Amino acid sequence: VTGSIEVLETARQHLGLSLPDLWYRYFALGGMSTALELEAVLFGALVASDHNRDVIAVALNERFAEVGEDHPIAYIETDRAADD
Amino acid sequence: VPTFPPVDTHRRSETPPVDSYDAAALGIEVRIDGRQVIVAVAGYVDITTAPMLGGVVEAVADRRATDLILDLDSLSFMDAAGLRVLVAARVRLSESDGMFVLRHVPANVLRLLQVTRLDSELVIETAGEVMAAIGAAAEPMDLPVPRGIRTIDDGLDLVAALAAATVEGADGASVTLQRGGRLVTVASTDDTMLRADHHQYATGEGPCVAAATEGTGFHMSSVATEDRWPAFVPLAAGEGIAAIMSTPLISSGKPVGALNIYSNAHDAFGASQGHVAELLAAQGSGIVSAIDGGTEHRRRTTDALLEREVIAQAQGVLMGRHHIGASQADGALHRGARSAERTVHAEALWVLSSISAPSVDGEVSGP
């Protein structure tokens, strides 16, 4: 699970998405962390709940979709629910 | 069978007990006290009730030069729709020369204001009052330091005060900004400087006007020899001013104002004073850039709030329809969006459109 957080930051850098840009997307999706907290999560200084981590993943995946790539980041909660 | 409201914007920990929910449960009490209008808000501000509150804000803004104080002491719940009303109120009131103040802000609303950084945009009453509002249980350490629009001007006040104190020979200083197409003095160490600024705005000329519009420094070394501003110079002399040095404030490469320093002595300012003035003007420019950044942040946050509102509503619909929790409903939206290859926002709109078409079913599988 710690690896999955690194995936988020790697994806953000790959997309060239600034931290503020990611935060606006994340907030629009219902995220409840401040921009500073989001940054702390991405750099591993703060542990995000599975749900919070998924909202960040959705924000990144939607940017991937905009630039014509598939949704490369798996969701923790969604995939767990799908397995049930 | 539990009754769910058709549209429910409530989320997570802020979610009130569903059985206590009443879409019409917004109480608004208006008290007018001279220039101040105090509006006490009780109950829920959400997508169904926010327009009512917005109407009150509009009515107050239409009075012009009226301050709106929103007392949230009895507020139970507020999310995206309410925040948008607050953002709109801040903009409308500043346009109509009124103050917009939040009083007795509940802890859950403070959290939302912090998340959106609106706590630095809005005037929230002092820490003591906030602490009283959220109860003795809250540790002072948990409280945000209430900041307000005035903080920005406080910063420029400091620049003016530093200029008056540290520039050798200076007797006073002011900061002028372009606001709404006009020049306005936002900070001044004394009335002499303030009047000198106003003489310049009235005559449309002078070192401050030139620096703030042309973006380069203008130095009037002595009213006795100055011939560039014939209308302004006698007025400055009448105020007892002998010399003025105006240094532009620059934001995003454009002149946005000026730092003005005056002296009662002729030829008081030289190169070394000019250097200090430039350093202080750079500080002022940084503060103004932060204001401009705040405006941009407010616009983007408002856009984000609009999307968030739609998603929160769809989440509420799914929670009611499938008897699931908030994060499960979010997960269902994420999954539905991915399988339909659309954004979560588009998926949420689709879920909401299904309310008016009851035969549609199974658009999102349950948990």
Coordinates of C-alpha atoms in Angstrom, one line a residue:
Chain A
V1 CA 0.0 0.0 0.0
T2 CA 2.9 2.3 0.6
G3 CA 4.0 1.7 -2.9
S4 CA 0.6 2.8 -4.2
I5 CA 1.2 6.3 -2.8
E6 CA 4.4 6.5 -4.8
V7 CA 2.4 5.7 -7.8
L8 CA 0.3 8.8 -7.3
E9 CA 3.3 11.2 -7.1
T10 CA 5.0 9.5 -10.1
A11 CA 1.8 9.9 -12.1
R12 CA 1.4 13.5 -11.1
Q13 CA 4.9 14.2 -12.3
H14 CA 4.4 12.2 -15.5
L15 CA 1.3 14.3 -16.2
G16 CA 3.1 17.5 -15.5
L17 CA 0.2 18.5 -13.2
S18 CA 1.2 21.1 -10.6
L19 CA 0.2 20.5 -7.0
P20 CA -2.4 23.4 -7.1
D21 CA -3.9 22.0 -10.3
L22 CA -4.2 18.5 -8.8
W23 CA -5.8 20.0 -5.7
Y24 CA -8.5 21.9 -7.6
R25 CA -9.4 18.6 -9.4
Y26 CA -9.3 16.6 -6.2
F27 CA -11.5 19.2 -4.4
A28 CA -14.0 19.2 -7.2
L29 CA -14.3 15.5 -6.7
G30 CA -15.3 16.0 -3.1
G31 CA -11.8 15.6 -1.5
M32 CA -11.6 17.0 2.1
S33 CA -7.9 17.6 2.5
T34 CA -6.2 21.0 2.2
A35 CA -3.6 21.6 -0.5
L36 CA -0.9 21.2 2.1
E37 CA -2.3 17.9 3.4
L38 CA -2.5 16.7 -0.2
E39 CA 1.1 17.5 -0.7
A40 CA 2.0 15.7 2.5
V41 CA 0.1 12.6 1.3
L42 CA 1.9 12.6 -2.0
F43 CA 5.3 12.9 -0.4
G44 CA 4.5 10.2 2.2
A45 CA 4.5 12.4 5.2
L46 CA 0.8 11.8 5.9
V47 CA -1.1 8.6 5.5
A48 CA -4.3 8.9 3.5
S49 CA -7.4 6.7 4.1
D50 CA -8.1 4.3 1.3
H51 CA -11.0 6.5 0.3
N52 CA -9.0 9.7 0.2
R53 CA -6.3 8.0 -1.7
D54 CA -8.9 6.8 -4.3
V55 CA -10.2 10.3 -4.8
I56 CA -6.6 11.5 -5.6
A57 CA -6.3 8.5 -8.0
V58 CA -9.6 9.5 -9.7
A59 CA -8.3 13.1 -10.1
L60 CA -5.1 11.8 -11.8
N61 CA -6.9 9.2 -13.9
E62 CA -9.3 11.9 -15.3
R63 CA -6.2 13.9 -16.4
F64 CA -4.8 10.7 -18.0
A65 CA -8.1 10.3 -19.9
E66 CA -8.0 14.0 -21.0
V67 CA -4.6 13.4 -22.6
G68 CA -5.8 10.2 -24.3
E69 CA -4.4 7.6 -21.9
D70 CA -6.3 4.9 -20.1
H71 CA -6.9 5.0 -16.4
P72 CA -3.6 3.5 -15.2
I73 CA -4.1 3.9 -11.5
A74 CA -6.1 1.2 -9.7
Y75 CA -8.6 2.2 -7.0
I76 CA -8.3 0.5 -3.6
E77 CA -12.0 0.7 -2.5
T78 CA -13.5 0.2 -5.9
D79 CA -11.5 -2.9 -6.8
R80 CA -12.0 -4.4 -3.4
A81 CA -15.8 -3.9 -3.8
A82 CA -15.6 -5.5 -7.3
D83 CA -13.8 -8.5 -5.9
D84 CA -16.6 -9.2 -3.4
Chain B
V1 CA -39.0 2.5 5.1
P2 CA -36.7 5.4 5.8
T3 CA -37.5 8.5 3.8
F4 CA -34.6 9.9 1.9
P5 CA -34.7 13.4 0.4
P6 CA -34.7 13.2 -3.4
V7 CA -31.5 15.3 -3.5
D8 CA -29.2 15.1 -0.5
T9 CA -25.9 17.0 -0.5
H10 CA -24.8 15.9 2.9
R11 CA -21.5 14.2 3.2
R12 CA -19.5 12.2 5.6
S13 CA -19.0 13.4 9.2
E14 CA -21.0 16.4 8.6
T15 CA -24.0 14.4 7.5
P16 CA -26.9 15.1 9.8
P17 CA -29.3 12.4 10.9
V18 CA -31.4 11.7 7.9
D19 CA -34.7 11.6 9.9
S20 CA -34.0 15.2 11.1
Y21 CA -33.5 16.5 7.6
D22 CA -36.0 18.9 6.2
A23 CA -35.3 20.6 2.9
A24 CA -37.0 23.8 4.1
A25 CA -35.1 23.8 7.4
L26 CA -33.3 27.1 6.9
G27 CA -34.1 29.9 9.3
I28 CA -33.1 33.4 8.5
E29 CA -33.5 36.3 10.9
V30 CA -32.6 39.8 9.7
R31 CA -31.7 42.7 12.0
I32 CA -30.8 46.1 10.7
D33 CA -28.5 48.2 12.9
G34 CA -27.5 51.4 11.3
R35 CA -25.0 50.6 8.6
Q36 CA -24.9 46.9 9.6
V37 CA -27.3 44.2 8.6
I38 CA -27.0 41.2 10.9
V39 CA -28.4 38.0 9.4
A40 CA -28.7 35.0 11.8
V41 CA -28.8 31.7 9.9
A42 CA -30.2 28.6 11.5
G43 CA -30.5 25.0 10.2
Y44 CA -29.1 23.7 6.9
V45 CA -27.6 25.6 4.0
D46 CA -27.5 23.2 1.1
I47 CA -28.5 23.1 -2.6
T48 CA -32.2 23.6 -1.8
T49 CA -31.8 26.5 0.7
A50 CA -28.7 28.3 -0.5
P51 CA -30.6 30.4 -3.0
M52 CA -32.7 31.9 -0.2
L53 CA -29.5 33.0 1.6
G54 CA -28.1 34.2 -1.8
G55 CA -31.2 36.4 -2.1
V56 CA -30.6 38.0 1.3
V57 CA -27.0 38.7 0.3
E58 CA -28.1 40.4 -2.9
A59 CA -30.7 42.5 -1.1
V60 CA -28.0 43.7 1.4
A61 CA -25.5 44.4 -1.4
D62 CA -28.1 46.5 -3.2
R63 CA -28.3 48.9 -0.3
R64 CA -24.7 49.9 -1.0
A65 CA -22.2 50.9 1.8
T66 CA -23.9 48.4 4.1
D67 CA -22.0 45.7 6.1
L68 CA -23.3 42.2 6.2
I69 CA -22.7 40.2 9.3
L70 CA -23.6 36.5 8.9
D71 CA -24.2 35.0 12.3
L72 CA -23.8 31.2 12.0
D73 CA -24.3 30.3 15.6
S74 CA -27.3 28.1 14.9
L75 CA -26.1 26.7 11.6
S76 CA -26.1 22.9 11.6
F77 CA -24.7 22.2 8.2
M78 CA -23.2 23.8 5.2
D79 CA -21.3 22.4 2.1
A80 CA -20.5 23.4 -1.4
A81 CA -23.7 25.4 -2.2
G82 CA -23.4 27.4 1.0
L83 CA -19.7 28.1 0.4
R84 CA -20.5 29.5 -3.0
V85 CA -23.0 31.9 -1.4
L86 CA -20.2 33.0 0.9
V87 CA -17.8 33.6 -2.0
A88 CA -20.4 35.5 -3.9
A89 CA -21.2 37.6 -0.9
R90 CA -17.6 38.5 -0.4
V91 CA -17.3 39.7 -4.0
R92 CA -20.7 41.5 -4.0
L93 CA -20.2 43.3 -0.7
S94 CA -16.7 44.5 -1.7
E95 CA -18.2 45.9 -4.9
S96 CA -20.8 47.8 -3.0
D97 CA -18.4 49.2 -0.4
G98 CA -19.6 47.0 2.4
M99 CA -17.8 44.6 4.8
F100 CA -18.7 41.0 4.9
V101 CA -18.1 39.3 8.2
L102 CA -18.7 35.8 9.5
R103 CA -19.6 35.5 13.2
H104 CA -19.9 32.4 15.4
V105 CA -18.5 30.1 12.7
P106 CA -19.1 26.4 13.7
A107 CA -16.1 24.0 13.7
N108 CA -17.3 21.9 10.7
V109 CA -17.8 25.1 8.6
L110 CA -14.4 26.4 9.7
R111 CA -12.9 23.1 8.4
L112 CA -14.4 23.6 5.0
L113 CA -13.2 27.2 4.9
Q114 CA -9.7 26.0 5.8
V115 CA -9.8 23.2 3.1
T116 CA -10.8 25.8 0.5
R117 CA -8.4 28.4 1.9
L118 CA -11.4 30.7 2.0
D119 CA -10.5 31.4 5.7
S120 CA -7.9 33.8 4.4
E121 CA -10.3 35.4 2.0
L122 CA -13.2 36.0 4.4
V123 CA -13.3 38.1 7.5
I124 CA -14.0 35.7 10.4
E125 CA -14.5 37.3 13.8
T126 CA -11.7 37.1 16.4
A127 CA -10.3 33.9 17.8
G128 CA -11.9 34.4 21.2
E129 CA -15.3 34.6 19.7
V130 CA -14.7 31.6 17.5
M131 CA -13.5 29.6 20.5
A132 CA -16.7 30.5 22.3
A133 CA -18.7 29.4 19.4
I134 CA -17.2 26.0 19.1
G135 CA -17.1 25.4 22.8
A136 CA -14.5 25.1 25.6
A137 CA -13.6 21.6 24.4
A138 CA -11.6 22.9 21.5
E139 CA -7.9 23.5 22.2
P140 CA -6.6 26.9 21.2
M141 CA -3.9 25.0 19.2
D142 CA -6.6 23.6 16.9
L143 CA -7.9 27.0 15.9
P144 CA -7.0 28.6 12.7
V145 CA -5.6 32.1 13.2
P146 CA -8.5 34.1 11.8
R147 CA -7.2 36.2 9.0
G148 CA -9.2 38.6 6.9
I149 CA -9.1 40.8 3.9
R150 CA -7.7 43.5 6.2
T151 CA -4.6 41.4 6.6
I152 CA -3.6 42.2 3.1
D153 CA -3.9 45.9 3.8
D154 CA -2.1 45.4 7.1
G155 CA 0.8 44.0 5.0
L156 CA 0.8 47.2 2.9
D157 CA 0.4 49.3 6.1
L158 CA 3.6 47.7 7.2
V159 CA 5.4 48.6 4.0
A160 CA 4.3 52.2 4.3
A161 CA 5.4 52.3 8.0
L162 CA 8.8 50.8 7.2
A163 CA 9.3 53.3 4.4
A164 CA 8.5 56.2 6.7
A165 CA 10.8 54.8 9.4
T166 CA 13.8 53.5 7.4
V167 CA 14.1 55.9 4.5
E168 CA 16.4 58.7 5.7
G169 CA 14.7 62.1 5.5
A170 CA 11.2 60.7 5.1
D171 CA 8.3 62.3 6.9
G172 CA 5.6 59.9 5.8
A173 CA 4.7 57.3 3.2
S174 CA 1.7 55.7 1.5
V175 CA 0.8 52.8 -0.8
T176 CA -1.4 53.4 -3.8
L177 CA -3.1 50.6 -5.7
Q178 CA -5.1 50.4 -8.8
R179 CA -8.5 49.1 -7.9
G180 CA -11.5 48.9 -10.3
G181 CA -9.8 51.2 -12.8
R182 CA -9.1 53.9 -10.1
L183 CA -6.2 54.7 -7.9
V184 CA -6.8 54.3 -4.2
T185 CA -4.6 54.9 -1.2
V186 CA -4.8 51.6 0.8
A187 CA -2.2 52.5 3.4
S188 CA -0.8 55.8 4.7
T189 CA 1.3 56.8 7.7
D190 CA -0.3 60.2 8.1
D191 CA -3.0 62.5 6.7
T192 CA -0.6 64.8 4.9
M193 CA 0.5 61.9 2.6
L194 CA -3.2 60.8 2.2
R195 CA -4.2 64.3 1.1
A196 CA -1.2 64.6 -1.2
D197 CA -2.4 61.3 -2.9
H198 CA -5.9 62.6 -3.2
H199 CA -4.7 65.8 -4.8
Q200 CA -2.9 63.7 -7.4
Y201 CA -6.0 61.5 -8.1
A202 CA -8.1 64.6 -8.4
T203 CA -5.7 66.4 -10.8
G204 CA -4.7 63.2 -12.6
E205 CA -1.0 64.0 -12.3
G206 CA 2.0 63.8 -9.9
P207 CA 4.8 61.3 -9.1
C208 CA 2.4 58.7 -7.6
V209 CA 0.0 58.7 -10.5
A210 CA 3.0 58.5 -13.0
A211 CA 4.7 55.7 -11.1
A212 CA 1.5 53.7 -10.6
T213 CA 0.5 53.9 -14.3
E214 CA 3.8 54.0 -16.1
G215 CA 5.7 51.5 -14.0
T216 CA 8.9 53.5 -13.4
G217 CA 10.0 55.5 -10.5
F218 CA 9.3 59.3 -10.3
H219 CA 11.2 61.6 -8.1
M220 CA 10.1 65.2 -7.4
S221 CA 13.2 66.5 -5.6
S222 CA 11.7 69.9 -4.8
V223 CA 8.4 71.6 -5.2
A224 CA 10.4 74.8 -5.9
T225 CA 11.9 73.5 -9.1
E226 CA 9.4 70.9 -10.3
D227 CA 7.7 71.7 -13.6
R228 CA 6.2 68.4 -14.8
W229 CA 2.9 68.6 -12.8
P230 CA 1.8 72.3 -12.7
A231 CA -1.7 71.5 -11.2
F232 CA -0.4 69.2 -8.4
V233 CA 2.8 70.9 -7.3
P234 CA 1.1 74.0 -5.7
L235 CA -1.3 71.7 -3.8
A236 CA 1.6 69.6 -2.5
A237 CA 3.4 72.8 -1.4
G238 CA 0.2 73.9 0.4
E239 CA 0.4 70.6 2.4
G240 CA 3.9 71.5 3.5
I241 CA 5.5 68.8 1.3
A242 CA 8.8 69.6 -0.3
A243 CA 9.8 66.3 -2.0
I244 CA 8.2 63.1 -3.1
M245 CA 9.7 59.9 -4.3
S246 CA 7.2 57.4 -5.9
T247 CA 8.3 53.8 -6.7
P248 CA 6.1 51.5 -8.7
L249 CA 4.6 48.2 -7.4
I250 CA 4.7 45.6 -10.1
S251 CA 2.6 42.4 -10.3
S252 CA 2.8 39.9 -13.3
G253 CA 5.0 42.4 -15.1
K254 CA 2.5 45.2 -14.9
P255 CA 2.4 48.4 -12.8
V256 CA -0.4 48.0 -10.1
G257 CA 0.4 50.8 -7.7
A258 CA 3.1 52.8 -6.1
L259 CA 5.0 53.3 -2.8
N260 CA 5.1 57.1 -2.1
I261 CA 7.5 58.7 0.3
Y262 CA 7.5 62.4 1.1
S263 CA 9.7 64.8 3.0
N264 CA 9.2 68.3 4.3
A265 CA 12.8 69.1 3.3
H266 CA 13.8 70.0 -0.3
D267 CA 16.2 67.6 -2.0
A268 CA 15.8 65.1 0.9
F269 CA 16.1 62.0 -1.3
G270 CA 19.1 60.7 -3.2
A271 CA 20.3 57.4 -4.6
S272 CA 20.6 55.6 -1.2
Q273 CA 16.9 56.4 -0.3
G274 CA 15.9 55.3 -3.8
H275 CA 17.5 52.0 -3.2
V276 CA 15.7 51.4 0.1
A277 CA 12.4 52.5 -1.5
E278 CA 12.9 49.9 -4.3
L279 CA 13.5 47.1 -1.7
L280 CA 10.3 48.1 0.1
A281 CA 8.3 48.4 -3.1
A282 CA 9.4 44.9 -4.0
Q283 CA 7.9 43.7 -0.7
G284 CA 4.7 45.6 -1.6
S285 CA 4.7 44.0 -5.1
G286 CA 4.9 40.6 -3.5
I287 CA 1.8 41.4 -1.3
V288 CA -0.1 42.6 -4.3
S289 CA 0.8 39.5 -6.3
A290 CA -0.6 37.4 -3.4
I291 CA -3.9 39.4 -3.7
D292 CA -4.0 38.7 -7.4
G293 CA -3.3 35.0 -6.7
G294 CA -6.1 35.0 -4.2
T295 CA -8.5 36.2 -6.9
E296 CA -7.5 33.5 -9.2
H297 CA -7.8 30.9 -6.4
R298 CA -11.3 32.2 -5.6
R299 CA -12.4 31.8 -9.3
R300 CA -11.0 28.2 -9.6
T301 CA -12.4 27.2 -6.2
T302 CA -15.8 28.5 -7.3
D303 CA -15.6 26.4 -10.4
A304 CA -14.5 23.4 -8.4
L305 CA -17.4 23.9 -5.9
L306 CA -19.9 23.7 -8.8
E307 CA -18.6 20.3 -9.9
R308 CA -18.3 19.1 -6.3
E309 CA -21.9 20.1 -5.6
V310 CA -23.1 17.9 -8.5
I311 CA -21.0 14.9 -7.3
A312 CA -22.2 15.4 -3.7
Q313 CA -25.8 15.3 -4.8
A314 CA -25.3 12.2 -6.9
Q315 CA -23.6 10.6 -3.9
G316 CA -26.6 11.4 -1.8
V317 CA -29.0 9.9 -4.3
L318 CA -26.9 6.7 -4.4
M319 CA -26.7 6.6 -0.6
G320 CA -30.5 6.8 -0.4
R321 CA -31.2 4.4 -3.3
H322 CA -28.8 1.6 -2.2
H323 CA -28.7 2.3 1.5
I324 CA -24.9 2.6 1.5
G325 CA -22.4 5.0 3.2
A326 CA -20.8 8.1 1.7
S327 CA -17.5 6.5 0.7
Q328 CA -19.2 3.5 -0.8
A329 CA -21.4 5.8 -2.8
D330 CA -18.2 7.6 -4.0
G331 CA -16.7 4.3 -4.9
A332 CA -19.8 3.4 -6.9
L333 CA -19.6 6.7 -8.8
H334 CA -15.9 6.1 -9.5
R335 CA -16.6 2.6 -10.8
G336 CA -19.6 3.7 -12.8
A337 CA -17.5 6.5 -14.4
R338 CA -14.7 4.2 -15.3
S339 CA -16.9 1.5 -16.9
A340 CA -18.9 4.1 -18.8
E341 CA -15.6 5.8 -19.8
R342 CA -16.7 9.3 -18.6
T343 CA -15.7 11.7 -15.9
V344 CA -17.0 11.3 -12.4
H345 CA -18.8 14.6 -12.9
A346 CA -20.5 13.3 -16.0
E347 CA -21.4 10.1 -14.2
A348 CA -22.9 12.2 -11.4
L349 CA -25.0 14.3 -13.8
W350 CA -26.2 11.0 -15.3
V351 CA -27.2 9.6 -11.9
L352 CA -29.1 12.9 -11.2
S353 CA -30.9 12.8 -14.5
S354 CA -32.1 9.3 -13.6
I355 CA -34.1 10.7 -10.8
S356 CA -36.7 12.0 -13.1
A357 CA -36.8 8.7 -15.0
P358 CA -37.7 6.2 -12.4
S359 CA -37.7 3.2 -14.8
V360 CA -33.9 3.5 -15.3
D361 CA -32.2 1.0 -13.0
G362 CA -28.9 -0.6 -12.4
E363 CA -26.8 2.2 -13.8
V364 CA -24.4 1.7 -11.0
S365 CA -24.1 -1.7 -9.3
G366 CA -24.4 -1.7 -5.5
P367 CA -21.6 -2.7 -3.2

